[in-house]
Coordinates of C-alpha atoms in Angstrom, one line a residue:
Chain A
M1 CA -34.7 -13.5 5.5
A2 CA -33.4 -15.5 2.5
K3 CA -36.3 -18.0 3.0
K4 CA -38.8 -15.4 1.7
I5 CA -37.6 -15.8 -1.8
K6 CA -39.7 -17.9 -4.0
S7 CA -37.8 -20.9 -5.1
G8 CA -38.9 -23.2 -7.9
N9 CA -36.9 -22.5 -11.0
G10 CA -33.2 -22.2 -11.7
I11 CA -33.1 -18.4 -11.8
S12 CA -34.3 -18.0 -8.3
K13 CA -31.9 -20.6 -6.9
Y14 CA -29.2 -18.6 -8.6
N15 CA -30.7 -15.4 -7.0
R16 CA -31.0 -17.1 -3.6
N17 CA -27.3 -17.9 -3.7
K18 CA -26.6 -14.3 -4.6
Y19 CA -28.7 -13.0 -1.7
I20 CA -26.9 -15.2 0.8
W21 CA -23.6 -13.9 -0.5
A22 CA -24.9 -10.3 -0.2
Y23 CA -25.8 -10.8 3.4
I24 CA -22.4 -12.3 4.1
F25 CA -20.8 -9.3 2.4
I26 CA -22.6 -6.7 4.5
L27 CA -22.3 -8.6 7.8
P28 CA -18.8 -7.4 8.9
Q29 CA -19.7 -3.8 8.3
I30 CA -23.0 -4.3 10.2
I31 CA -21.2 -5.8 13.2
V32 CA -18.6 -3.1 13.3
F33 CA -21.3 -0.4 12.9
F34 CA -23.5 -1.8 15.7
G35 CA -20.6 -2.8 18.0
F36 CA -18.3 0.1 17.7
S37 CA -20.6 3.0 16.6
L38 CA -24.1 2.4 17.8
Y39 CA -23.2 0.9 21.1
P40 CA -21.0 3.9 22.1
I41 CA -23.7 6.3 21.0
V42 CA -26.3 4.6 23.2
M43 CA -23.9 4.3 26.1
S44 CA -22.9 8.0 25.8
Y45 CA -26.5 8.7 26.9
V46 CA -26.6 6.0 29.6
Y47 CA -23.5 7.3 31.4
S48 CA -24.9 10.8 31.6
F49 CA -27.6 9.6 34.1
Y50 CA -25.0 8.3 36.6
D51 CA -22.6 9.8 39.0
W52 CA -19.6 7.9 37.9
S53 CA -15.8 8.4 38.1
G54 CA -15.1 5.9 35.3
I55 CA -13.9 3.2 37.6
G56 CA -15.9 0.3 38.8
P57 CA -19.6 -0.6 38.0
L58 CA -22.3 1.9 37.2
T59 CA -24.3 1.9 40.4
N60 CA -25.1 5.5 41.4
F61 CA -28.0 6.4 39.2
V62 CA -28.8 10.1 39.7
G63 CA -31.4 10.8 37.0
L64 CA -31.2 14.2 35.6
K65 CA -28.9 15.6 38.2
N66 CA -25.9 16.0 35.9
Y67 CA -28.1 17.9 33.5
T68 CA -29.5 20.3 36.1
R69 CA -25.9 20.9 37.3
I70 CA -25.0 21.9 33.7
L71 CA -27.7 24.5 33.8
T72 CA -26.1 26.3 36.7
E73 CA -22.4 25.7 35.8
S74 CA -21.0 28.9 34.5
S75 CA -17.8 27.2 33.2
F76 CA -20.0 25.1 30.9
W77 CA -21.7 28.1 29.5
N78 CA -18.4 29.8 29.0
A79 CA -17.3 26.8 26.9
F80 CA -20.6 26.8 25.2
G81 CA -20.2 30.5 24.2
N82 CA -16.6 30.0 23.1
T83 CA -17.7 27.2 20.9
F84 CA -20.2 29.5 19.2
V85 CA -17.7 32.3 18.8
Y86 CA -15.3 29.9 17.2
T87 CA -17.9 28.4 14.9
A88 CA -19.2 31.8 13.8
G89 CA -15.6 33.1 13.1
F90 CA -14.5 29.9 11.4
T91 CA -17.6 29.7 9.2
V92 CA -17.4 33.3 8.0
V93 CA -13.6 33.2 7.4
S94 CA -13.3 29.8 5.8
I95 CA -16.4 30.0 3.6
S96 CA -15.6 33.5 2.2
V97 CA -11.9 33.0 1.7
A98 CA -12.5 29.6 0.1
L99 CA -15.1 31.1 -2.3
I100 CA -12.6 33.8 -3.4
L101 CA -9.9 31.2 -4.0
A102 CA -12.3 29.0 -5.9
L103 CA -13.5 31.8 -8.1
V104 CA -9.9 32.8 -9.0
L105 CA -8.8 29.2 -9.5
N106 CA -11.9 28.3 -11.6
N107 CA -10.7 30.6 -14.4
P108 CA -9.8 28.1 -17.3
N109 CA -7.3 30.6 -18.7
L110 CA -5.2 30.7 -15.5
K111 CA -2.0 28.7 -16.1
G112 CA -0.8 26.5 -13.3
R113 CA -4.2 26.1 -11.7
G114 CA -3.3 22.6 -10.5
I115 CA -0.2 23.8 -8.7
Y116 CA -2.0 26.6 -6.9
R117 CA -4.8 24.2 -5.9
T118 CA -2.2 21.8 -4.4
V119 CA -0.5 24.6 -2.5
Y120 CA -3.7 26.0 -1.0
F121 CA -5.0 22.5 -0.3
L122 CA -1.8 21.4 1.5
P123 CA -2.7 22.3 5.1
V124 CA -5.8 20.1 4.9
V125 CA -3.8 16.9 4.8
T126 CA -1.5 17.8 7.7
T127 CA -2.2 16.7 11.3
M128 CA -4.1 19.4 13.3
A129 CA -2.5 18.4 16.6
I130 CA 1.0 18.9 15.1
I131 CA -0.1 22.2 13.5
G132 CA -1.2 23.4 16.9
I133 CA 2.2 22.7 18.4
V134 CA 4.1 24.3 15.5
M135 CA 1.8 27.4 15.6
Q136 CA 2.3 27.7 19.3
N137 CA 5.9 28.1 18.6
I138 CA 5.5 30.5 15.7
F139 CA 3.2 32.7 17.7
G140 CA 5.1 32.5 20.9
T141 CA 6.3 35.6 22.6
Q142 CA 9.8 35.0 21.1
G143 CA 8.4 33.2 18.1
F144 CA 8.9 33.7 14.4
F145 CA 5.9 35.9 14.0
N146 CA 6.9 38.6 16.5
E147 CA 10.5 38.5 15.1
F148 CA 9.1 39.0 11.6
L149 CA 6.8 41.9 12.7
K150 CA 9.8 43.6 14.4
A151 CA 12.0 43.1 11.4
I152 CA 9.6 44.9 9.1
G153 CA 9.1 47.6 11.7
L154 CA 5.4 47.0 12.5
I155 CA 6.0 46.5 16.2
D156 CA 8.7 47.4 18.7
Q157 CA 7.6 45.1 21.5
S158 CA 6.8 41.5 21.3
I159 CA 3.1 40.7 21.5
S160 CA 1.9 37.8 23.7
W161 CA -0.6 36.5 21.2
L162 CA -1.6 33.5 23.2
S163 CA -1.9 35.2 26.6
N164 CA -4.5 37.6 25.4
P165 CA -8.0 36.2 25.5
I166 CA -9.2 38.0 22.4
L167 CA -6.0 37.6 20.4
A168 CA -5.9 33.9 21.3
M169 CA -9.4 33.3 20.0
I170 CA -8.8 35.2 16.8
L171 CA -5.6 33.2 16.3
L172 CA -7.5 30.0 16.9
I173 CA -10.1 31.0 14.3
I174 CA -7.5 32.0 11.7
I175 CA -5.4 28.9 12.1
G176 CA -8.4 26.6 12.2
S177 CA -9.8 28.2 9.0
W178 CA -6.4 28.2 7.3
K179 CA -6.1 24.5 8.0
E180 CA -9.5 23.6 6.5
I181 CA -10.1 26.2 3.7
G182 CA -8.7 23.8 1.1
I183 CA -11.7 21.4 1.6
T184 CA -14.2 24.2 1.4
M185 CA -12.4 25.5 -1.7
I186 CA -12.8 22.1 -3.4
Y187 CA -16.5 22.1 -2.4
W188 CA -16.9 25.5 -4.1
L189 CA -14.9 24.4 -7.2
T190 CA -17.2 21.4 -7.5
G191 CA -20.2 23.7 -7.4
L192 CA -18.6 26.1 -10.0
Q193 CA -18.0 23.2 -12.3
M194 CA -21.6 22.1 -12.1
I195 CA -22.7 25.4 -13.7
P196 CA -23.1 24.7 -17.4
R197 CA -20.8 26.7 -19.8
E198 CA -23.8 27.8 -21.9
V199 CA -25.0 29.9 -19.0
Y200 CA -21.9 32.0 -19.1
E201 CA -22.0 32.3 -22.9
A202 CA -25.5 33.5 -22.8
A203 CA -24.6 36.1 -20.3
R204 CA -21.7 37.3 -22.5
I205 CA -23.9 37.5 -25.5
D206 CA -26.3 39.6 -23.5
G207 CA -23.4 41.9 -22.8
A208 CA -22.8 41.2 -19.1
G209 CA -19.4 42.1 -17.7
S210 CA -17.5 39.8 -15.5
W211 CA -18.7 41.5 -12.3
Q212 CA -22.3 41.4 -13.4
T213 CA -21.9 37.7 -14.4
L214 CA -20.5 37.0 -10.9
R215 CA -23.2 38.9 -9.1
Y216 CA -26.3 37.8 -11.1
I217 CA -25.3 34.5 -12.6
T218 CA -22.6 32.7 -10.7
L219 CA -23.4 33.5 -7.1
P220 CA -27.2 32.8 -7.4
L221 CA -26.4 29.4 -9.1
L222 CA -24.0 28.6 -6.2
K223 CA -26.7 29.0 -3.6
P224 CA -27.8 25.3 -3.3
I225 CA -24.3 24.0 -2.9
G226 CA -23.5 27.0 -0.6
A227 CA -26.2 25.9 1.8
T228 CA -24.7 22.4 1.9
I229 CA -21.2 23.9 2.5
L230 CA -22.6 26.0 5.3
L231 CA -24.1 22.9 7.0
L232 CA -20.9 20.9 6.7
T233 CA -18.7 23.8 7.9
V234 CA -20.8 24.7 10.9
V235 CA -21.2 21.1 12.0
S236 CA -17.5 20.2 11.7
S237 CA -16.3 23.3 13.6
M238 CA -18.6 22.8 16.6
R239 CA -16.6 19.8 17.6
V240 CA -13.2 21.5 17.4
F241 CA -10.8 19.8 19.8
D242 CA -7.3 18.9 18.4
L243 CA -6.3 22.5 17.6
V244 CA -7.6 24.0 20.9
K245 CA -5.9 21.2 22.9
T246 CA -2.5 21.7 21.3
L247 CA -2.5 25.5 20.6
T248 CA -4.1 27.1 23.7
E249 CA -5.2 24.2 25.9
G250 CA -8.3 26.4 26.5
G251 CA -6.3 29.3 27.9
P252 CA -5.7 31.9 28.9
Y253 CA -8.0 31.4 31.8
F254 CA -10.5 29.2 29.8
A255 CA -11.0 32.1 27.3
T256 CA -10.7 29.6 24.4
E257 CA -12.0 26.5 26.1
T258 CA -14.5 24.9 23.7
L259 CA -17.1 22.3 24.7
E260 CA -15.1 19.3 23.4
L261 CA -12.1 20.4 25.5
Y262 CA -14.3 21.1 28.5
I263 CA -15.8 17.6 28.3
Y264 CA -12.3 16.1 27.8
R265 CA -11.1 17.9 30.9
F266 CA -13.8 16.5 33.1
A267 CA -13.5 13.0 31.7
F268 CA -9.8 12.5 31.4
A269 CA -7.8 15.4 32.8
P270 CA -9.6 16.6 35.9
D271 CA -8.2 18.5 38.8
G272 CA -9.8 16.0 41.2
P273 CA -11.4 12.6 40.4
S274 CA -12.8 12.1 36.9
Q275 CA -16.4 13.1 36.5
V276 CA -17.4 10.8 33.6
G277 CA -21.1 11.0 34.2
F278 CA -21.1 14.8 34.2
A279 CA -18.8 14.9 31.1
S280 CA -21.2 12.5 29.4
A281 CA -24.1 14.8 30.1
A282 CA -22.2 17.8 28.7
G283 CA -21.4 15.6 25.7
V284 CA -25.1 14.9 25.2
V285 CA -25.9 18.6 25.4
L286 CA -23.3 19.3 22.7
G287 CA -24.6 16.4 20.5
L288 CA -28.1 17.7 20.8
T289 CA -27.0 21.3 20.0
V290 CA -25.2 20.1 16.9
F291 CA -28.2 18.1 16.0
I292 CA -30.6 21.0 16.3
I293 CA -28.4 23.2 14.3
S294 CA -28.0 20.7 11.5
L295 CA -31.7 20.2 11.4
I296 CA -32.2 24.0 10.9
L297 CA -29.4 24.2 8.3
G298 CA -30.6 21.0 6.6
W299 CA -34.0 22.7 6.3
V300 CA -32.3 25.6 4.7
V301 CA -30.5 23.3 2.2
Y302 CA -33.8 21.7 1.4
K303 CA -35.5 25.1 0.8
V304 CA -32.7 26.7 -1.2
S305 CA -32.1 23.7 -3.5
G306 CA -35.8 23.7 -4.3
Q307 CA -35.9 19.9 -3.6
K308 CA -34.1 19.3 -6.9
R309 CA -30.8 18.2 -5.5
K310 CA -30.6 14.6 -4.6
P311 CA -29.7 14.1 -0.9
L312 CA -26.8 11.9 0.0
G313 CA -26.9 8.7 -1.8
G314 CA -26.8 9.4 -5.5
G315 CA -25.3 6.0 -5.9
I316 CA -28.0 4.0 -4.3
K317 CA -31.3 4.1 -6.1
Chain B
M1 CA -3.6 44.1 -22.9
K2 CA -5.8 44.8 -19.9
N3 CA -6.4 41.1 -19.6
R4 CA -2.7 40.3 -19.5
T5 CA -2.1 42.8 -16.7
A6 CA -5.0 41.3 -14.8
M7 CA -3.6 37.9 -15.3
F8 CA -0.1 39.0 -14.1
M9 CA -1.7 40.6 -11.0
T10 CA -3.6 37.4 -10.3
H11 CA -0.4 35.3 -10.5
T12 CA 1.6 37.7 -8.3
L13 CA -1.1 37.6 -5.6
L14 CA -1.5 33.8 -5.8
I15 CA 2.2 33.3 -5.5
V16 CA 2.7 35.8 -2.6
F17 CA -0.3 34.4 -0.7
G18 CA 0.8 30.9 -1.6
I19 CA 4.2 31.4 0.0
I20 CA 2.6 32.9 3.2
W21 CA 0.1 30.0 3.1
I22 CA 2.7 27.3 3.3
Y23 CA 5.3 29.3 5.2
P24 CA 4.7 27.4 8.5
F25 CA 5.8 24.2 6.8
I26 CA 8.9 26.0 5.3
W27 CA 9.6 27.3 8.8
M28 CA 9.2 23.9 10.4
I29 CA 11.5 22.1 8.0
S30 CA 14.2 24.9 8.1
S31 CA 14.1 25.0 11.9
S32 CA 14.5 21.3 12.0
F33 CA 18.0 21.7 10.5
K34 CA 19.1 24.4 12.8
T35 CA 20.7 24.0 16.2
N36 CA 18.8 25.3 19.2
S37 CA 21.4 28.2 19.6
T38 CA 21.3 29.3 16.0
F39 CA 17.5 28.9 16.0
L40 CA 17.3 31.8 18.6
T41 CA 19.9 34.0 17.0
S42 CA 19.0 33.5 13.4
G43 CA 15.9 35.6 13.7
I44 CA 13.7 35.3 10.7
N45 CA 16.3 34.0 8.2
P46 CA 14.8 30.7 7.0
L47 CA 18.1 29.2 5.7
P48 CA 20.1 27.2 8.2
E49 CA 23.8 28.0 7.8
S50 CA 24.5 24.3 7.6
I51 CA 22.3 21.2 7.6
H52 CA 22.2 19.6 11.1
W53 CA 20.7 16.1 11.3
D54 CA 21.2 16.1 15.1
N55 CA 17.6 17.1 15.7
Y56 CA 16.3 14.2 13.8
I57 CA 18.6 11.8 15.5
R58 CA 17.6 13.1 18.9
A59 CA 13.9 13.0 18.1
W60 CA 14.1 9.6 16.5
E61 CA 16.3 7.9 19.2
V62 CA 16.0 9.8 22.5
A63 CA 12.4 11.1 22.2
N64 CA 11.1 7.8 20.8
F65 CA 9.8 9.1 17.5
S66 CA 10.9 5.9 16.0
G67 CA 8.3 4.1 18.2
Y68 CA 5.6 6.7 17.5
F69 CA 6.3 6.5 13.8
L70 CA 6.0 2.7 13.8
N71 CA 2.8 2.8 15.8
S72 CA 1.3 5.4 13.4
V73 CA 2.3 3.3 10.4
I74 CA 0.8 0.1 11.9
I75 CA -2.4 1.8 13.0
T76 CA -2.9 3.7 9.8
L77 CA -2.3 0.8 7.4
S78 CA -4.4 -1.7 9.4
T79 CA -7.3 0.8 9.6
V80 CA -7.1 1.5 5.9
L81 CA -7.2 -2.2 5.1
I82 CA -10.1 -2.9 7.5
V83 CA -12.2 0.1 6.4
I84 CA -11.6 -0.5 2.7
T85 CA -12.5 -4.2 3.0
L86 CA -15.7 -3.5 5.0
S87 CA -16.9 -0.7 2.7
C88 CA -16.0 -2.4 -0.5
L89 CA -17.9 -5.6 0.4
T90 CA -20.9 -3.6 1.6
G91 CA -20.8 -1.4 -1.4
Y92 CA -20.7 -4.4 -3.7
A93 CA -23.7 -6.1 -2.0
L94 CA -25.7 -2.8 -2.0
G95 CA -24.8 -1.8 -5.5
R96 CA -25.1 -5.1 -7.4
V97 CA -27.6 -7.3 -5.5
K98 CA -31.2 -6.3 -5.0
F99 CA -31.5 -8.6 -2.0
P100 CA -34.6 -8.6 0.2
G101 CA -34.2 -6.2 3.1
R102 CA -31.7 -4.0 1.2
K103 CA -33.8 -0.9 1.4
V104 CA -34.6 -1.5 5.1
I105 CA -30.9 -1.8 5.9
I106 CA -30.0 1.4 4.1
T107 CA -32.9 3.2 5.8
I108 CA -31.9 2.0 9.2
V109 CA -28.2 2.8 8.8
V110 CA -28.9 6.3 7.4
A111 CA -31.4 7.0 10.1
L112 CA -29.0 5.8 12.8
M113 CA -26.4 8.1 11.3
F114 CA -28.5 11.1 12.2
I115 CA -28.9 10.2 15.9
P116 CA -27.2 12.9 17.9
S117 CA -24.3 11.3 19.6
G118 CA -22.9 12.3 23.0
Y119 CA -19.3 11.9 24.1
T120 CA -18.7 8.5 22.5
I121 CA -15.0 8.2 23.2
I122 CA -15.8 7.2 26.9
P123 CA -17.9 4.2 26.0
L124 CA -15.4 3.3 23.3
Y125 CA -12.7 3.4 25.9
E126 CA -14.8 1.3 28.3
L127 CA -15.6 -1.2 25.5
M128 CA -12.0 -1.7 24.7
K129 CA -11.3 -2.3 28.4
M130 CA -14.1 -4.9 28.5
L131 CA -12.7 -6.7 25.4
G132 CA -9.3 -6.7 27.0
L133 CA -8.0 -4.5 24.1
S134 CA -7.1 -1.4 26.0
D135 CA -3.3 -1.0 26.0
S136 CA -3.0 -2.7 22.7
L137 CA -2.5 -1.4 19.2
F138 CA -5.4 -3.6 18.0
G139 CA -7.8 -1.7 20.3
V140 CA -6.7 1.6 18.7
I141 CA -7.1 0.1 15.2
L142 CA -10.6 -1.2 16.0
A143 CA -11.6 2.1 17.4
E144 CA -10.3 3.9 14.4
S145 CA -12.1 1.5 12.1
S146 CA -15.5 2.2 13.7
G147 CA -18.1 4.3 12.0
A148 CA -20.4 3.7 9.1
H149 CA -18.1 4.8 6.3
I150 CA -21.1 6.1 4.4
L151 CA -19.1 8.1 1.9
F152 CA -16.9 5.1 0.9
I153 CA -19.9 2.7 0.8
L154 CA -21.6 5.2 -1.5
L155 CA -18.6 5.5 -3.7
F156 CA -18.2 1.7 -4.0
A157 CA -21.9 1.1 -4.5
A158 CA -22.1 3.7 -7.2
F159 CA -19.1 2.3 -9.0
F160 CA -20.2 -1.4 -8.8
S161 CA -23.8 -0.6 -9.8
R162 CA -22.4 0.8 -13.1
V163 CA -20.6 -2.5 -14.1
P164 CA -22.7 -3.9 -16.9
Q165 CA -24.8 -7.0 -16.0
E166 CA -23.2 -8.9 -19.0
V167 CA -19.9 -9.0 -17.2
E168 CA -21.5 -10.8 -14.3
D169 CA -23.5 -13.1 -16.7
S170 CA -20.6 -14.1 -18.8
A171 CA -18.6 -14.9 -15.6
A172 CA -21.5 -17.1 -14.5
I173 CA -21.5 -18.9 -17.8
D174 CA -17.8 -19.6 -17.3
G175 CA -18.7 -21.2 -14.1
A176 CA -17.4 -18.4 -11.7
G177 CA -19.5 -18.2 -8.5
F178 CA -20.5 -15.0 -6.8
F179 CA -17.3 -14.6 -4.8
R180 CA -15.0 -15.4 -7.7
T181 CA -16.8 -13.0 -10.0
F182 CA -16.4 -10.3 -7.3
A183 CA -12.8 -11.0 -6.4
K184 CA -11.3 -12.0 -9.8
I185 CA -13.3 -10.0 -12.3
I186 CA -15.1 -7.0 -10.9
L187 CA -12.8 -6.0 -8.0
P188 CA -9.7 -5.4 -10.1
T189 CA -11.7 -2.8 -12.1
A190 CA -12.4 -0.8 -9.0
K191 CA -8.8 0.3 -8.4
P192 CA -9.6 4.1 -8.8
V193 CA -12.3 3.9 -6.1
I194 CA -10.1 1.8 -3.8
A195 CA -7.3 4.4 -4.3
T196 CA -9.6 7.3 -3.4
A197 CA -11.0 5.6 -0.3
A198 CA -7.5 4.4 0.8
I199 CA -5.8 7.8 0.5
M200 CA -8.7 9.6 2.3
Q201 CA -8.7 7.1 5.1
F202 CA -4.9 7.1 5.3
I203 CA -4.8 10.9 5.8
W204 CA -7.7 10.8 8.3
T205 CA -6.2 8.1 10.4
W206 CA -2.7 9.4 10.3
S207 CA -4.0 12.7 11.6
S208 CA -6.4 11.3 14.2
F209 CA -5.8 12.6 17.6
L210 CA -8.6 12.1 20.2
V211 CA -8.9 8.3 19.8
P212 CA -5.2 7.5 20.2
L213 CA -4.8 10.1 22.9
V214 CA -7.5 8.6 25.0
L215 CA -6.7 4.9 24.3
T216 CA -3.0 5.3 25.1
L217 CA -3.4 7.4 28.2
N218 CA -1.9 4.6 30.3
S219 CA 0.5 3.2 27.8
P220 CA 3.0 5.7 26.4
E221 CA 4.7 3.1 24.3
L222 CA 1.6 2.8 22.1
R223 CA 1.4 6.5 21.2
T224 CA 1.1 7.7 17.7
L225 CA 3.1 10.7 16.2
A226 CA 0.4 13.2 16.9
V227 CA 0.0 12.1 20.6
G228 CA 3.7 11.6 21.1
M229 CA 4.4 15.1 19.9
L230 CA 2.3 16.5 22.7
S231 CA 4.2 14.6 25.4
F232 CA 7.4 15.6 23.7
V233 CA 6.7 19.4 24.0
G234 CA 5.5 18.7 27.6
R235 CA 8.9 17.2 28.5
Y236 CA 11.4 19.1 26.5
Q237 CA 9.9 22.6 26.5
T238 CA 13.0 24.4 25.2
D239 CA 14.0 21.9 22.5
W240 CA 12.4 23.9 19.7
T241 CA 14.5 22.4 16.9
G242 CA 13.8 18.9 18.2
M243 CA 10.1 19.9 18.1
A244 CA 10.5 21.0 14.5
A245 CA 12.2 17.7 13.6
G246 CA 9.5 15.7 15.3
A247 CA 6.8 17.7 13.5
S248 CA 8.6 17.2 10.2
I249 CA 8.8 13.4 10.8
S250 CA 5.0 13.5 11.3
L251 CA 4.0 15.8 8.5
V252 CA 6.4 15.1 5.6
P253 CA 5.3 11.5 4.9
V254 CA 1.6 12.5 4.6
I255 CA 2.5 15.6 2.6
L256 CA 4.5 13.5 0.1
I257 CA 1.7 10.9 -0.2
F258 CA -0.8 13.7 -0.8
I259 CA 1.3 15.3 -3.5
L260 CA 1.7 11.9 -5.3
M261 CA -2.0 10.8 -4.9
Q262 CA -3.8 14.1 -4.8
R263 CA -6.0 13.5 -7.8
Y264 CA -7.8 10.7 -5.9
F265 CA -8.0 12.6 -2.7
I266 CA -9.5 15.7 -4.2
E267 CA -12.0 13.6 -6.3
G268 CA -13.1 12.0 -3.1
I269 CA -13.6 15.3 -1.3
S270 CA -15.6 16.8 -4.2
G271 CA -17.6 13.6 -4.4
S272 CA -18.8 14.1 -0.8
V273 CA -20.8 17.3 -1.6
K274 CA -22.3 16.1 -4.9

């Protein structure tokens, strides 16, 4: 590629040297990207067309059989439905609570904003898998939460939070949201700080109260970033795994089994032999579902932002 | 007056919710100092009657959290080093040099990013087996370092593109070549970006679960804290305070690092939506 550069005077020789260095600089990242990211993506499709237990060579090509099996497998659709329930609950809870927190913490007159921000952000940096185990203990039948509710007289009998299908899903959504709300809060705060101060001043001069300012100024101006936040939140929650694996293990009776856990079970922790081909096909279906949803939400982002916001890549012109 | 009451109310609510918010961590740390018998009888009292380090000693020595901790440290630090090096070099080339094919490379990588991916952990696992790296920490490190690191590359590229051309020119006049200019003159100014990327990658890798879980399925001695914890509760189901000690060993380091370096981390997060 470097040969294309016109050589002849000193400047271009200097440039040519620079170009060669630039290629050397990006080479390691390109190798890692192609070898350890692109190759697995391509192969994740290839495996899905084989009947394969994960051991030995790929020989038993079965075409679309794994996919047709998915269509009729009710356990798959159960996990598919659970994933959507979790995503919907997670999205509603985390986006709204994070917005309220951000609006409160954005007040420049509030003292100790930094400390509050740290406290509410703290769960984000902790390990989800560890949180799942700690929470399993807190919400166990003899766990802290039941003892607490008994102590303040709200209940007489311990509740089996994790043995009830509906309660277990609610708990999963609340704990998952609690863990990630800090990130969404920072997203909202970033959006709030992008609103110019003059806008608020103009509203005040026009006699708008704080509720009116929120309703007619702040929230409409947050719409573009809100659409981006929606996209990020939905896409990240569709692949929930760590928390489900450690908190409920998909139980009780698969009531909280999400797709990532379902796929893991068939690939690595099966009752019988591993079904890597089938698991891969389920993985492709999940990947395509996430892809279609992000296309739709990406389109929403594009529409709401009126094409004014730069997409990813403000740094590279 | 009305404003002050409102402010007081806001603070009260923020403090009460804040305590509930981080109570699981308070519970975890306080339980880790109780004994298993007082843990059951003490009810909801968070204060242990005396500090017991037994749980930590048991988790560290008997349940092999010392090994898990070391594995987590090695994997996390190596991954941070690899990822920062890769994305810093790439960001420098993309941000400072208008080399031919630059736009093409950016377009291809961004386009590939949007390909829907299937269950990539299986091919990654197979790849490590093919390379003879399954059952080695290096395999886990490589797998953790995969990905395009678009966010970091963008951060670095944006930073390096803002360094004035005169800096580079005067280095060239002084006889510094491309690499020396980068390493000796421009790189040292990038410390804030390096800190942001390093702290973010540190927290992600420390918390990573699926990759180490799958890659250490057959080699328990390579487990990280997050994975080791799961096998611990599988084996010692009634050792609640040991569990709390193990959880504290896993979470307290990352919480401390976050509190010390949070400025960089939060800047990085907010940079990702801009």
